[in-house]
Coordinates of C-alpha atoms in Angstrom, one line a residue:
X1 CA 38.5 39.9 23.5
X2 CA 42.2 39.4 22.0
X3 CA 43.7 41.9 24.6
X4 CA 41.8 40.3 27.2
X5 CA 44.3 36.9 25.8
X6 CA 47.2 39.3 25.9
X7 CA 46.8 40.3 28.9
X8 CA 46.7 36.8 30.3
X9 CA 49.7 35.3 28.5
X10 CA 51.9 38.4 29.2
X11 CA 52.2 36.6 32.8
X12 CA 55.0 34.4 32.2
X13 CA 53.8 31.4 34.9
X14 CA 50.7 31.3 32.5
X15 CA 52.4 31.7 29.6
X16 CA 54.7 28.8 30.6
X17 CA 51.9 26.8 32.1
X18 CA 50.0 27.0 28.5
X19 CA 53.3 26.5 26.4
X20 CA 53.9 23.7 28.4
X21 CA 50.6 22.6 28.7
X22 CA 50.3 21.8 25.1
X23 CA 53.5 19.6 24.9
X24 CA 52.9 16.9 27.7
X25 CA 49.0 16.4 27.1
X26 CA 49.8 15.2 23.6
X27 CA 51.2 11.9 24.5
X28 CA 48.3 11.9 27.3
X29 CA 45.8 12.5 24.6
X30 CA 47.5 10.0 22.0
X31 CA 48.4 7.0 24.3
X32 CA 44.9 5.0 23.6
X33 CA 45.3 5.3 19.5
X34 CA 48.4 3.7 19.6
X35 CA 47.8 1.1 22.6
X36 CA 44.8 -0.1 20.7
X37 CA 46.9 0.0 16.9
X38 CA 49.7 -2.0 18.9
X39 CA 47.3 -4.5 19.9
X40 CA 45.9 -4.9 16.9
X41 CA 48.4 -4.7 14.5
X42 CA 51.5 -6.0 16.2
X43 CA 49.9 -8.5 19.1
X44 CA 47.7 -9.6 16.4
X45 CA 44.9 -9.7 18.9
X46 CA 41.3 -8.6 17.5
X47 CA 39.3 -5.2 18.2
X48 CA 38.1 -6.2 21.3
X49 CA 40.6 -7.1 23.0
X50 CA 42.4 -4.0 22.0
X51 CA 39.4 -2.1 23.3
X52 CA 39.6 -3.6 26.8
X53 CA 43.9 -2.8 26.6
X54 CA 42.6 0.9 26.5
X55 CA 39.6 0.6 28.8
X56 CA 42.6 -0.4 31.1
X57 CA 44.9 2.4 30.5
X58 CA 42.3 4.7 31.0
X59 CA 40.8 3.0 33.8
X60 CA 43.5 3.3 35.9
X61 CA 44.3 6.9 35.2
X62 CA 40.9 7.5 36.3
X63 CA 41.2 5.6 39.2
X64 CA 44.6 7.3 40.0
X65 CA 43.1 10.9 39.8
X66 CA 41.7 12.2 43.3
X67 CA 45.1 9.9 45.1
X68 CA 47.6 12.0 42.9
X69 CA 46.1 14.9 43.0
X70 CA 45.9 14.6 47.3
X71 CA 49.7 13.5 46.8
X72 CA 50.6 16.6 44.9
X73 CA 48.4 19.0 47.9
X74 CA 50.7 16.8 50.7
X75 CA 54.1 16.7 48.5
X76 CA 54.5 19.6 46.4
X77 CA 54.8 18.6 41.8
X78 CA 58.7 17.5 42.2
X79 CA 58.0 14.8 45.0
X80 CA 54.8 13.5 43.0
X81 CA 56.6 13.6 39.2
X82 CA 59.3 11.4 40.0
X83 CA 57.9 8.2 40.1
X84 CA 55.2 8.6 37.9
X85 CA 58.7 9.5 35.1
X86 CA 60.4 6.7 36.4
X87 CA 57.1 4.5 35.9
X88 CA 56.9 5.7 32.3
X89 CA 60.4 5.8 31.4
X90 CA 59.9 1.7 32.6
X91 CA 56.9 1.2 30.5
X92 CA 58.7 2.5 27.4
X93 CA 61.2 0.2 27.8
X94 CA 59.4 -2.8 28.5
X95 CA 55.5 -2.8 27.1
X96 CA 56.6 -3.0 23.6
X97 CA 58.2 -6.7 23.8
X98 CA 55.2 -7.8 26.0
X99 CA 53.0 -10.5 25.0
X100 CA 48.7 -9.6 25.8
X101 CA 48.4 -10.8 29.4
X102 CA 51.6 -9.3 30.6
X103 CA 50.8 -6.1 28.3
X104 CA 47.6 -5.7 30.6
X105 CA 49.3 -5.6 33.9
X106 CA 51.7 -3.0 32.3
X107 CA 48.4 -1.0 31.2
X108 CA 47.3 -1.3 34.7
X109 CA 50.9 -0.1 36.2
X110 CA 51.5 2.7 34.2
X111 CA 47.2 4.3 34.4
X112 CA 48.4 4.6 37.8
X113 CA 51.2 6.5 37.7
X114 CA 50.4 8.6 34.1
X115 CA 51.4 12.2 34.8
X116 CA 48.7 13.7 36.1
X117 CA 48.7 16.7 33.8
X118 CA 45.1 17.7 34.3
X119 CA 45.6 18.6 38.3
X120 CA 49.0 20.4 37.6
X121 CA 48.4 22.8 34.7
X122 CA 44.6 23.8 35.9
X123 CA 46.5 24.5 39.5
X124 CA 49.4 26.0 38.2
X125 CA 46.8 28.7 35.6
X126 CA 45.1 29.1 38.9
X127 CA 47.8 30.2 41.4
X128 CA 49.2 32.4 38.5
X129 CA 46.0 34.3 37.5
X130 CA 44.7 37.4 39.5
X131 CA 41.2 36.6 40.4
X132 CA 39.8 39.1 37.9
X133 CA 41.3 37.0 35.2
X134 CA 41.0 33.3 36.8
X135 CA 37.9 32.7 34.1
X136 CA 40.4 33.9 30.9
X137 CA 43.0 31.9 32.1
X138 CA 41.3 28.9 32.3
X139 CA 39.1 29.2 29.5
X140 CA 43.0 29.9 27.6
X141 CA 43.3 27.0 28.8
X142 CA 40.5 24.6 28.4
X143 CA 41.0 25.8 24.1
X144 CA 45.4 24.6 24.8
X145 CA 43.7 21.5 26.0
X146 CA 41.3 21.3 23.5
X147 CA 44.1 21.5 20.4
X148 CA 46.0 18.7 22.1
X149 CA 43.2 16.0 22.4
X150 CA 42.1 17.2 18.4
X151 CA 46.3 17.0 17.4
X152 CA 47.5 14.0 19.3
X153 CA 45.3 11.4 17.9
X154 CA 46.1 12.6 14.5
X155 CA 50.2 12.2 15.1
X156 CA 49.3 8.9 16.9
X157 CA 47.4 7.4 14.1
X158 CA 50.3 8.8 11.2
X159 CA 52.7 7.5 13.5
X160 CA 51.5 3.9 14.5
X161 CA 50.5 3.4 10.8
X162 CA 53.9 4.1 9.2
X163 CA 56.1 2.4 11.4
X164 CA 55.9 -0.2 13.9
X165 CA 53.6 0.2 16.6
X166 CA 56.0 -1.3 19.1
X167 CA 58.4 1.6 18.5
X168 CA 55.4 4.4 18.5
X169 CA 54.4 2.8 21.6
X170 CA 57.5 3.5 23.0
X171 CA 58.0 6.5 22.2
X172 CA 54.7 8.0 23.5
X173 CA 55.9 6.7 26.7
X174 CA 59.0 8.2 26.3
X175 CA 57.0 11.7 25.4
X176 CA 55.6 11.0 28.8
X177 CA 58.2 10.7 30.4
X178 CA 59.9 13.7 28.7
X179 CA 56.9 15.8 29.6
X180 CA 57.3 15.1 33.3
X181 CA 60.9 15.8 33.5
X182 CA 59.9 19.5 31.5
X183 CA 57.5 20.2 34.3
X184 CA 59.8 19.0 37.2
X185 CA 62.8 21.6 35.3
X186 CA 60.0 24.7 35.0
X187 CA 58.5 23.4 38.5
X188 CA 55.5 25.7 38.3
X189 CA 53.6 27.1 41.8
X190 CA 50.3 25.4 42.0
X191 CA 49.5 28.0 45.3
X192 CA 49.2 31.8 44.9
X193 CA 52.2 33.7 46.4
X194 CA 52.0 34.1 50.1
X195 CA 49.2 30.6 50.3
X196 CA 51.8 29.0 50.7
X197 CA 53.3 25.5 49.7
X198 CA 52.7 22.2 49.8
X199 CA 53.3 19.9 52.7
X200 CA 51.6 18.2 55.7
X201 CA 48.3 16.9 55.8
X202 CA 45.7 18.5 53.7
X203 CA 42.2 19.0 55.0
X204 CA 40.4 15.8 55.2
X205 CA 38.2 15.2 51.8
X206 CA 34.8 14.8 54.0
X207 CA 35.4 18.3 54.9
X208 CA 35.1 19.8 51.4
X209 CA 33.5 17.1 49.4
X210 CA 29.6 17.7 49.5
X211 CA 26.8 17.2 47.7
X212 CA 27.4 20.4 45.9
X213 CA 31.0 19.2 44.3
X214 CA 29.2 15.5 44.2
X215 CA 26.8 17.2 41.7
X216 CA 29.7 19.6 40.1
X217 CA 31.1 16.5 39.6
X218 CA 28.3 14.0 38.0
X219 CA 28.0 17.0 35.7
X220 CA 31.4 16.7 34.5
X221 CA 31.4 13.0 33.7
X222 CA 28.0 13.9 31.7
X223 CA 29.7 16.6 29.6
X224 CA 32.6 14.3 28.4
X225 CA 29.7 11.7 28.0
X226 CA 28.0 14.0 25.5
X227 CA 31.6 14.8 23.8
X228 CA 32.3 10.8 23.1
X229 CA 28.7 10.2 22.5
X230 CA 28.8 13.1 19.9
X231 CA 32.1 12.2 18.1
X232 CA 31.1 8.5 17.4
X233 CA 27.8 9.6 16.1
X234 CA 29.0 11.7 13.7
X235 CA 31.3 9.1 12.3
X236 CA 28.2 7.1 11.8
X237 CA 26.3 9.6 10.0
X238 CA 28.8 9.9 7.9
X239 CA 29.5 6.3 7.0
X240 CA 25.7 6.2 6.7
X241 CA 25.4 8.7 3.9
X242 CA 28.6 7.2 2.4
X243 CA 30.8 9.9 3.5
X244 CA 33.4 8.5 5.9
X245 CA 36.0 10.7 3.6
X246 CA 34.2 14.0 5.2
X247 CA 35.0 13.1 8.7
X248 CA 38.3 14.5 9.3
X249 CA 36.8 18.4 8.6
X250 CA 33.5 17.4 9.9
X251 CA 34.7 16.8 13.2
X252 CA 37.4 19.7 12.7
X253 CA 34.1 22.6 12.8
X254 CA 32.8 21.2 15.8
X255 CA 36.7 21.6 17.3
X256 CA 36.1 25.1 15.9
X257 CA 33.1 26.0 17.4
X258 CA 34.7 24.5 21.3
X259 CA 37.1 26.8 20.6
X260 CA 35.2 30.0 19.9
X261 CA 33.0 29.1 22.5
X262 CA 35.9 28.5 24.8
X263 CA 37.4 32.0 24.1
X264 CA 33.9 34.0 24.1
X265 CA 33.7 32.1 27.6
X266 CA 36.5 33.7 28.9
X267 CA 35.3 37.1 28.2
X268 CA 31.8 37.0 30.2
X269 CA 31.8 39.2 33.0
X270 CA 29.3 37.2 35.4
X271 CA 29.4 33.4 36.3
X272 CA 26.7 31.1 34.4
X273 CA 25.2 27.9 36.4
X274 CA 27.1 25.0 34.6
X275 CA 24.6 23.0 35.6
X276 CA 22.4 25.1 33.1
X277 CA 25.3 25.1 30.6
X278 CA 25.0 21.6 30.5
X279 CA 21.3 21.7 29.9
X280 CA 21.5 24.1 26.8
X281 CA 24.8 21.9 25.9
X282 CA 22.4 19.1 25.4
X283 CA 20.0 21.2 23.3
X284 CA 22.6 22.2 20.5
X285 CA 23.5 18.4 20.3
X286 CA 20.2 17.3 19.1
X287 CA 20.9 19.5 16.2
X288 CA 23.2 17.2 14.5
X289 CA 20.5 14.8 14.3
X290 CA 18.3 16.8 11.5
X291 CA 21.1 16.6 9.4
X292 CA 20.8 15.5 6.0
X293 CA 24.4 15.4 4.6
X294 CA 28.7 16.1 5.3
X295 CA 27.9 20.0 5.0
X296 CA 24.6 20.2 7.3
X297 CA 26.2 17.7 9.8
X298 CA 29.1 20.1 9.9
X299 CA 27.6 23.2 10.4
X300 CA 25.2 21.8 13.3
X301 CA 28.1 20.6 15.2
X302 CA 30.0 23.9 14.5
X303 CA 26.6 25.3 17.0
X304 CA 26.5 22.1 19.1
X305 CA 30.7 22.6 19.7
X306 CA 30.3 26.3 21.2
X307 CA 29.2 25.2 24.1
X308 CA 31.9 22.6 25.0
X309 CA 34.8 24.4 26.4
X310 CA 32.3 26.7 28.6
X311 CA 30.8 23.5 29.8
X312 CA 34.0 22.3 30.9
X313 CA 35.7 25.6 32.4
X314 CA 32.2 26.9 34.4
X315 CA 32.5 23.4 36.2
X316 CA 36.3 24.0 37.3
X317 CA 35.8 27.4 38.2
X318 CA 32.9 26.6 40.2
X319 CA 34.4 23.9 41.9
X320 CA 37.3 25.5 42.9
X321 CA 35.7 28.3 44.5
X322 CA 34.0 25.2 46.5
X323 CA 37.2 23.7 47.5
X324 CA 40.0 25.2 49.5
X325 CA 43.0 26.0 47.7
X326 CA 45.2 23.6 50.4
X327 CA 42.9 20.9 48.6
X328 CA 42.7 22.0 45.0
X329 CA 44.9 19.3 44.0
X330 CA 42.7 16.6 44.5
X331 CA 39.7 18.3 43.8
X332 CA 41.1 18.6 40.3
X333 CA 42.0 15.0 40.9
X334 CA 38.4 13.8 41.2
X335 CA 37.7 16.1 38.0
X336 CA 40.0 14.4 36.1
X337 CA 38.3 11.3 36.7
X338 CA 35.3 12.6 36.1
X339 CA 36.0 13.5 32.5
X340 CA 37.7 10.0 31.9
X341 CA 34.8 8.3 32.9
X342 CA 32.2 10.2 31.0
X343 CA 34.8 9.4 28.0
X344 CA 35.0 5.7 28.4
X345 CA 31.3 5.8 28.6
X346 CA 30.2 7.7 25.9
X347 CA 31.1 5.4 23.5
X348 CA 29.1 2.7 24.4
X349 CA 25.7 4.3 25.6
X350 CA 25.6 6.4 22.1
X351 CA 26.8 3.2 20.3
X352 CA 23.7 1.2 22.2
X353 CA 21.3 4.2 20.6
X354 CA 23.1 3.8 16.7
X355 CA 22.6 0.5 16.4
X356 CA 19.4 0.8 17.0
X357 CA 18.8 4.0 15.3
X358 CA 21.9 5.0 13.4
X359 CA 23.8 8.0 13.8
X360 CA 21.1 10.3 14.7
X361 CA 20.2 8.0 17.6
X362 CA 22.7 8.8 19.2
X363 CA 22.9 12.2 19.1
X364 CA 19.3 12.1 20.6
X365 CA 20.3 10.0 23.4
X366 CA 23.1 11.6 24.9
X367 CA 22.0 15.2 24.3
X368 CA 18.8 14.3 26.0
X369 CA 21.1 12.8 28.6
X370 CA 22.9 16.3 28.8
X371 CA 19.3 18.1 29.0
X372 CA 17.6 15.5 32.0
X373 CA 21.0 15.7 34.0
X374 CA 21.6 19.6 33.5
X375 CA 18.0 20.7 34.6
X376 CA 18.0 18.1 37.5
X377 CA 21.2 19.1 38.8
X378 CA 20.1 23.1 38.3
X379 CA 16.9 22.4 40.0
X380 CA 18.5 21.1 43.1
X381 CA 21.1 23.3 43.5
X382 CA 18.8 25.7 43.3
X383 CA 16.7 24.3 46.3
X384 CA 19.7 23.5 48.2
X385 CA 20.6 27.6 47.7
X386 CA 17.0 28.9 48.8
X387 CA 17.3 26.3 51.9
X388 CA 20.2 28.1 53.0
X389 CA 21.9 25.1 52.6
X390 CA 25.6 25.7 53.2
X391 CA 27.2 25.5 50.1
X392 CA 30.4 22.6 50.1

């Protein structure tokens, strides 16, 4: 399996995709923390209201996703980073002295042009990998991106809790900003040599967006449904049992188990349905509910987490053997916002099930979410395929 790895990072456009990689999805993965500390803290405004400051941010990322990504298909990276630097370089400078209301509209402003990391580095792993080595390089991948999102929060939390979140803001901005101008200096080819490079129209969305990448799609915002659902849970299991000390190596083993599962991923030879992946994905996550304690809890999410990253990188690879590669950036796009939008609504459908039931409630509602939507989708597509349907 390592030399598998090995192999992959001895490419130096992967190897610089994944160094890179790492670096500018930390303020990406850290911005909410710290909006919602800033708020709080500094604006003096109460949890709510910080909550719907982040709901913002990320809204408008979302909604930015499938646009960008169609920009960076017409323009090329270069053309596409520099506003979205000079947007965030803006934001850093002015956000911090904001009062609420006008803080909101800067939310809004700087969503919609946020660096749209997720399209770039999965095209760039993409155009640099043979196609015997496209599933290693993106499961490589998927575990880079998975350290990030477990690191940045941390940082952002250390950060916006020694010193003043108006100067933590800023400087996660700033990190933005930075991280675009790194990836405008290493430009990295998001098409395969001799497809070509971007410019002119792309093909029209209608013509590649069907029912099959609708599906690919509702399956994504489902999997990072499961992921939020699953982490807020587990915080309340363990303030149940009076153990809210356990949660930072708690949640730790289930990061561990998405990232052994991530890199055993990237070794299987044939391509799983992740529509199936999603079912059994929803299985392992009614573990956690049986247990009885901070060790038990752990160990069941350790199972539960090895299907995470395989989840995540059977639905790109699928879906960009579905797409054409003239179009891969905003079918990456509309990825993207998939996974945001199955984050911001985790939270609250599992939190609808805990306060009902506590932390195992939730745990039961959105892996039996994961299991109804998995098997559904799996069951049509596999209709669609005996139909002869054509598969878009």
């Amino acid at each position: 399996m390592l030399r598998r790895y090995r192999d992959i990072l001895a490419i130096p456009a992967i190897r610089t995709a994944i160094v890179v990689g790492f670096l500018v999805r930390l303020p990406f993965f850290g911005a909410g923390i710290v909006v919602t500390l800033h708020v709080v803290r500094t604006l003096d405004r109460s949890y709510t209201e910080a909550g719907v400051a982040s709901a913002v941010l990320v809204l408008a990322i979302a909604v930015s996703g499938p646009w960008r990504g169609r920009l960076l298909d017409r323009w090329g990276l270069r053309r596409v980073l520099v506003p979205s630097i000079a947007v965030q370089s803006g934001y850093a400078l002015v956000a911090p002295t904001l009062e609420f209301g006008p803080f909101l509209m800067a939310q809004a402003v700087a969503g919609l042009f946020f660096i749209p990391v997720q399209p770039i580095l999965r095209q760039a792993v993409m155009a640099a990998a043979p196609e015997d080595r496209r599933r290693a390089a993106l499961s490589l991948d998927g575990v880079v991106l998975e350290l990030s999102a477990g690191l940045a929060p941390a940082i952002a939390v250390w950060a916006a809790t020694t010193w003043d979140t108006a100067v933590v803001l800023g400087g996660v901005f700033w990190a933005s900003a930075l991280g675009g101008v790194i990836l405008f200096a290493v430009d990295l080819p998001l098409r395969r040599a001799g497809a070509g490079v971007a410019g002119g129209a792309p093909p029209a969305t209608r013509s590649w967006f069907g029912l099959g990448v609708l599906a690919l799609l509702v399956g994504g915002v489902t999997s990072t449904l499961v992921f939020a659902g699953t982490d807020l849970s587990a915080v309340a299991s363990l303030n149940e049992v009076g153990r809210a000390s356990s949660i930072g190596w708690v949640l730790a083993l289930w990061a561990v188990g998405s990232l052994i599962g991530g890199l055993a991923y990237g070794t299987v030879q044939r391509t799983p349905s992740p529509f199936l992946l999603l079912a059994v994905l929803g299985v392992v996550t009614l573990l956690p509910a049986l247990s009885t304690g901070a060790l038990s809890l752990g160990l069941l999410l350790l199972v539960a987490g090895l299907l995470g990253q395989p989840v995540v990188t059977s639905t790109v690879e699928v879906l960009t053997d579905r797409v054409p590669e003239a179009a891969r950036g905003e079918a990456m796009g509309w990825h993207s916002t998939a996974m945001t939008t199955g984050i911001a609504l985790g939270a609250p459908v599992s939190g609808v099930a805990i306060d009902a039931y506590g932390g195992s409630g939730g745990f039961v509602l959105v892996g039996s979410v994961a299991v109804v939507v998995g098997l559904t989708l799996w069951a049509l597509a596999g209709q669609r395929s005996r139909a002869g349907a054509p598969a878009r």
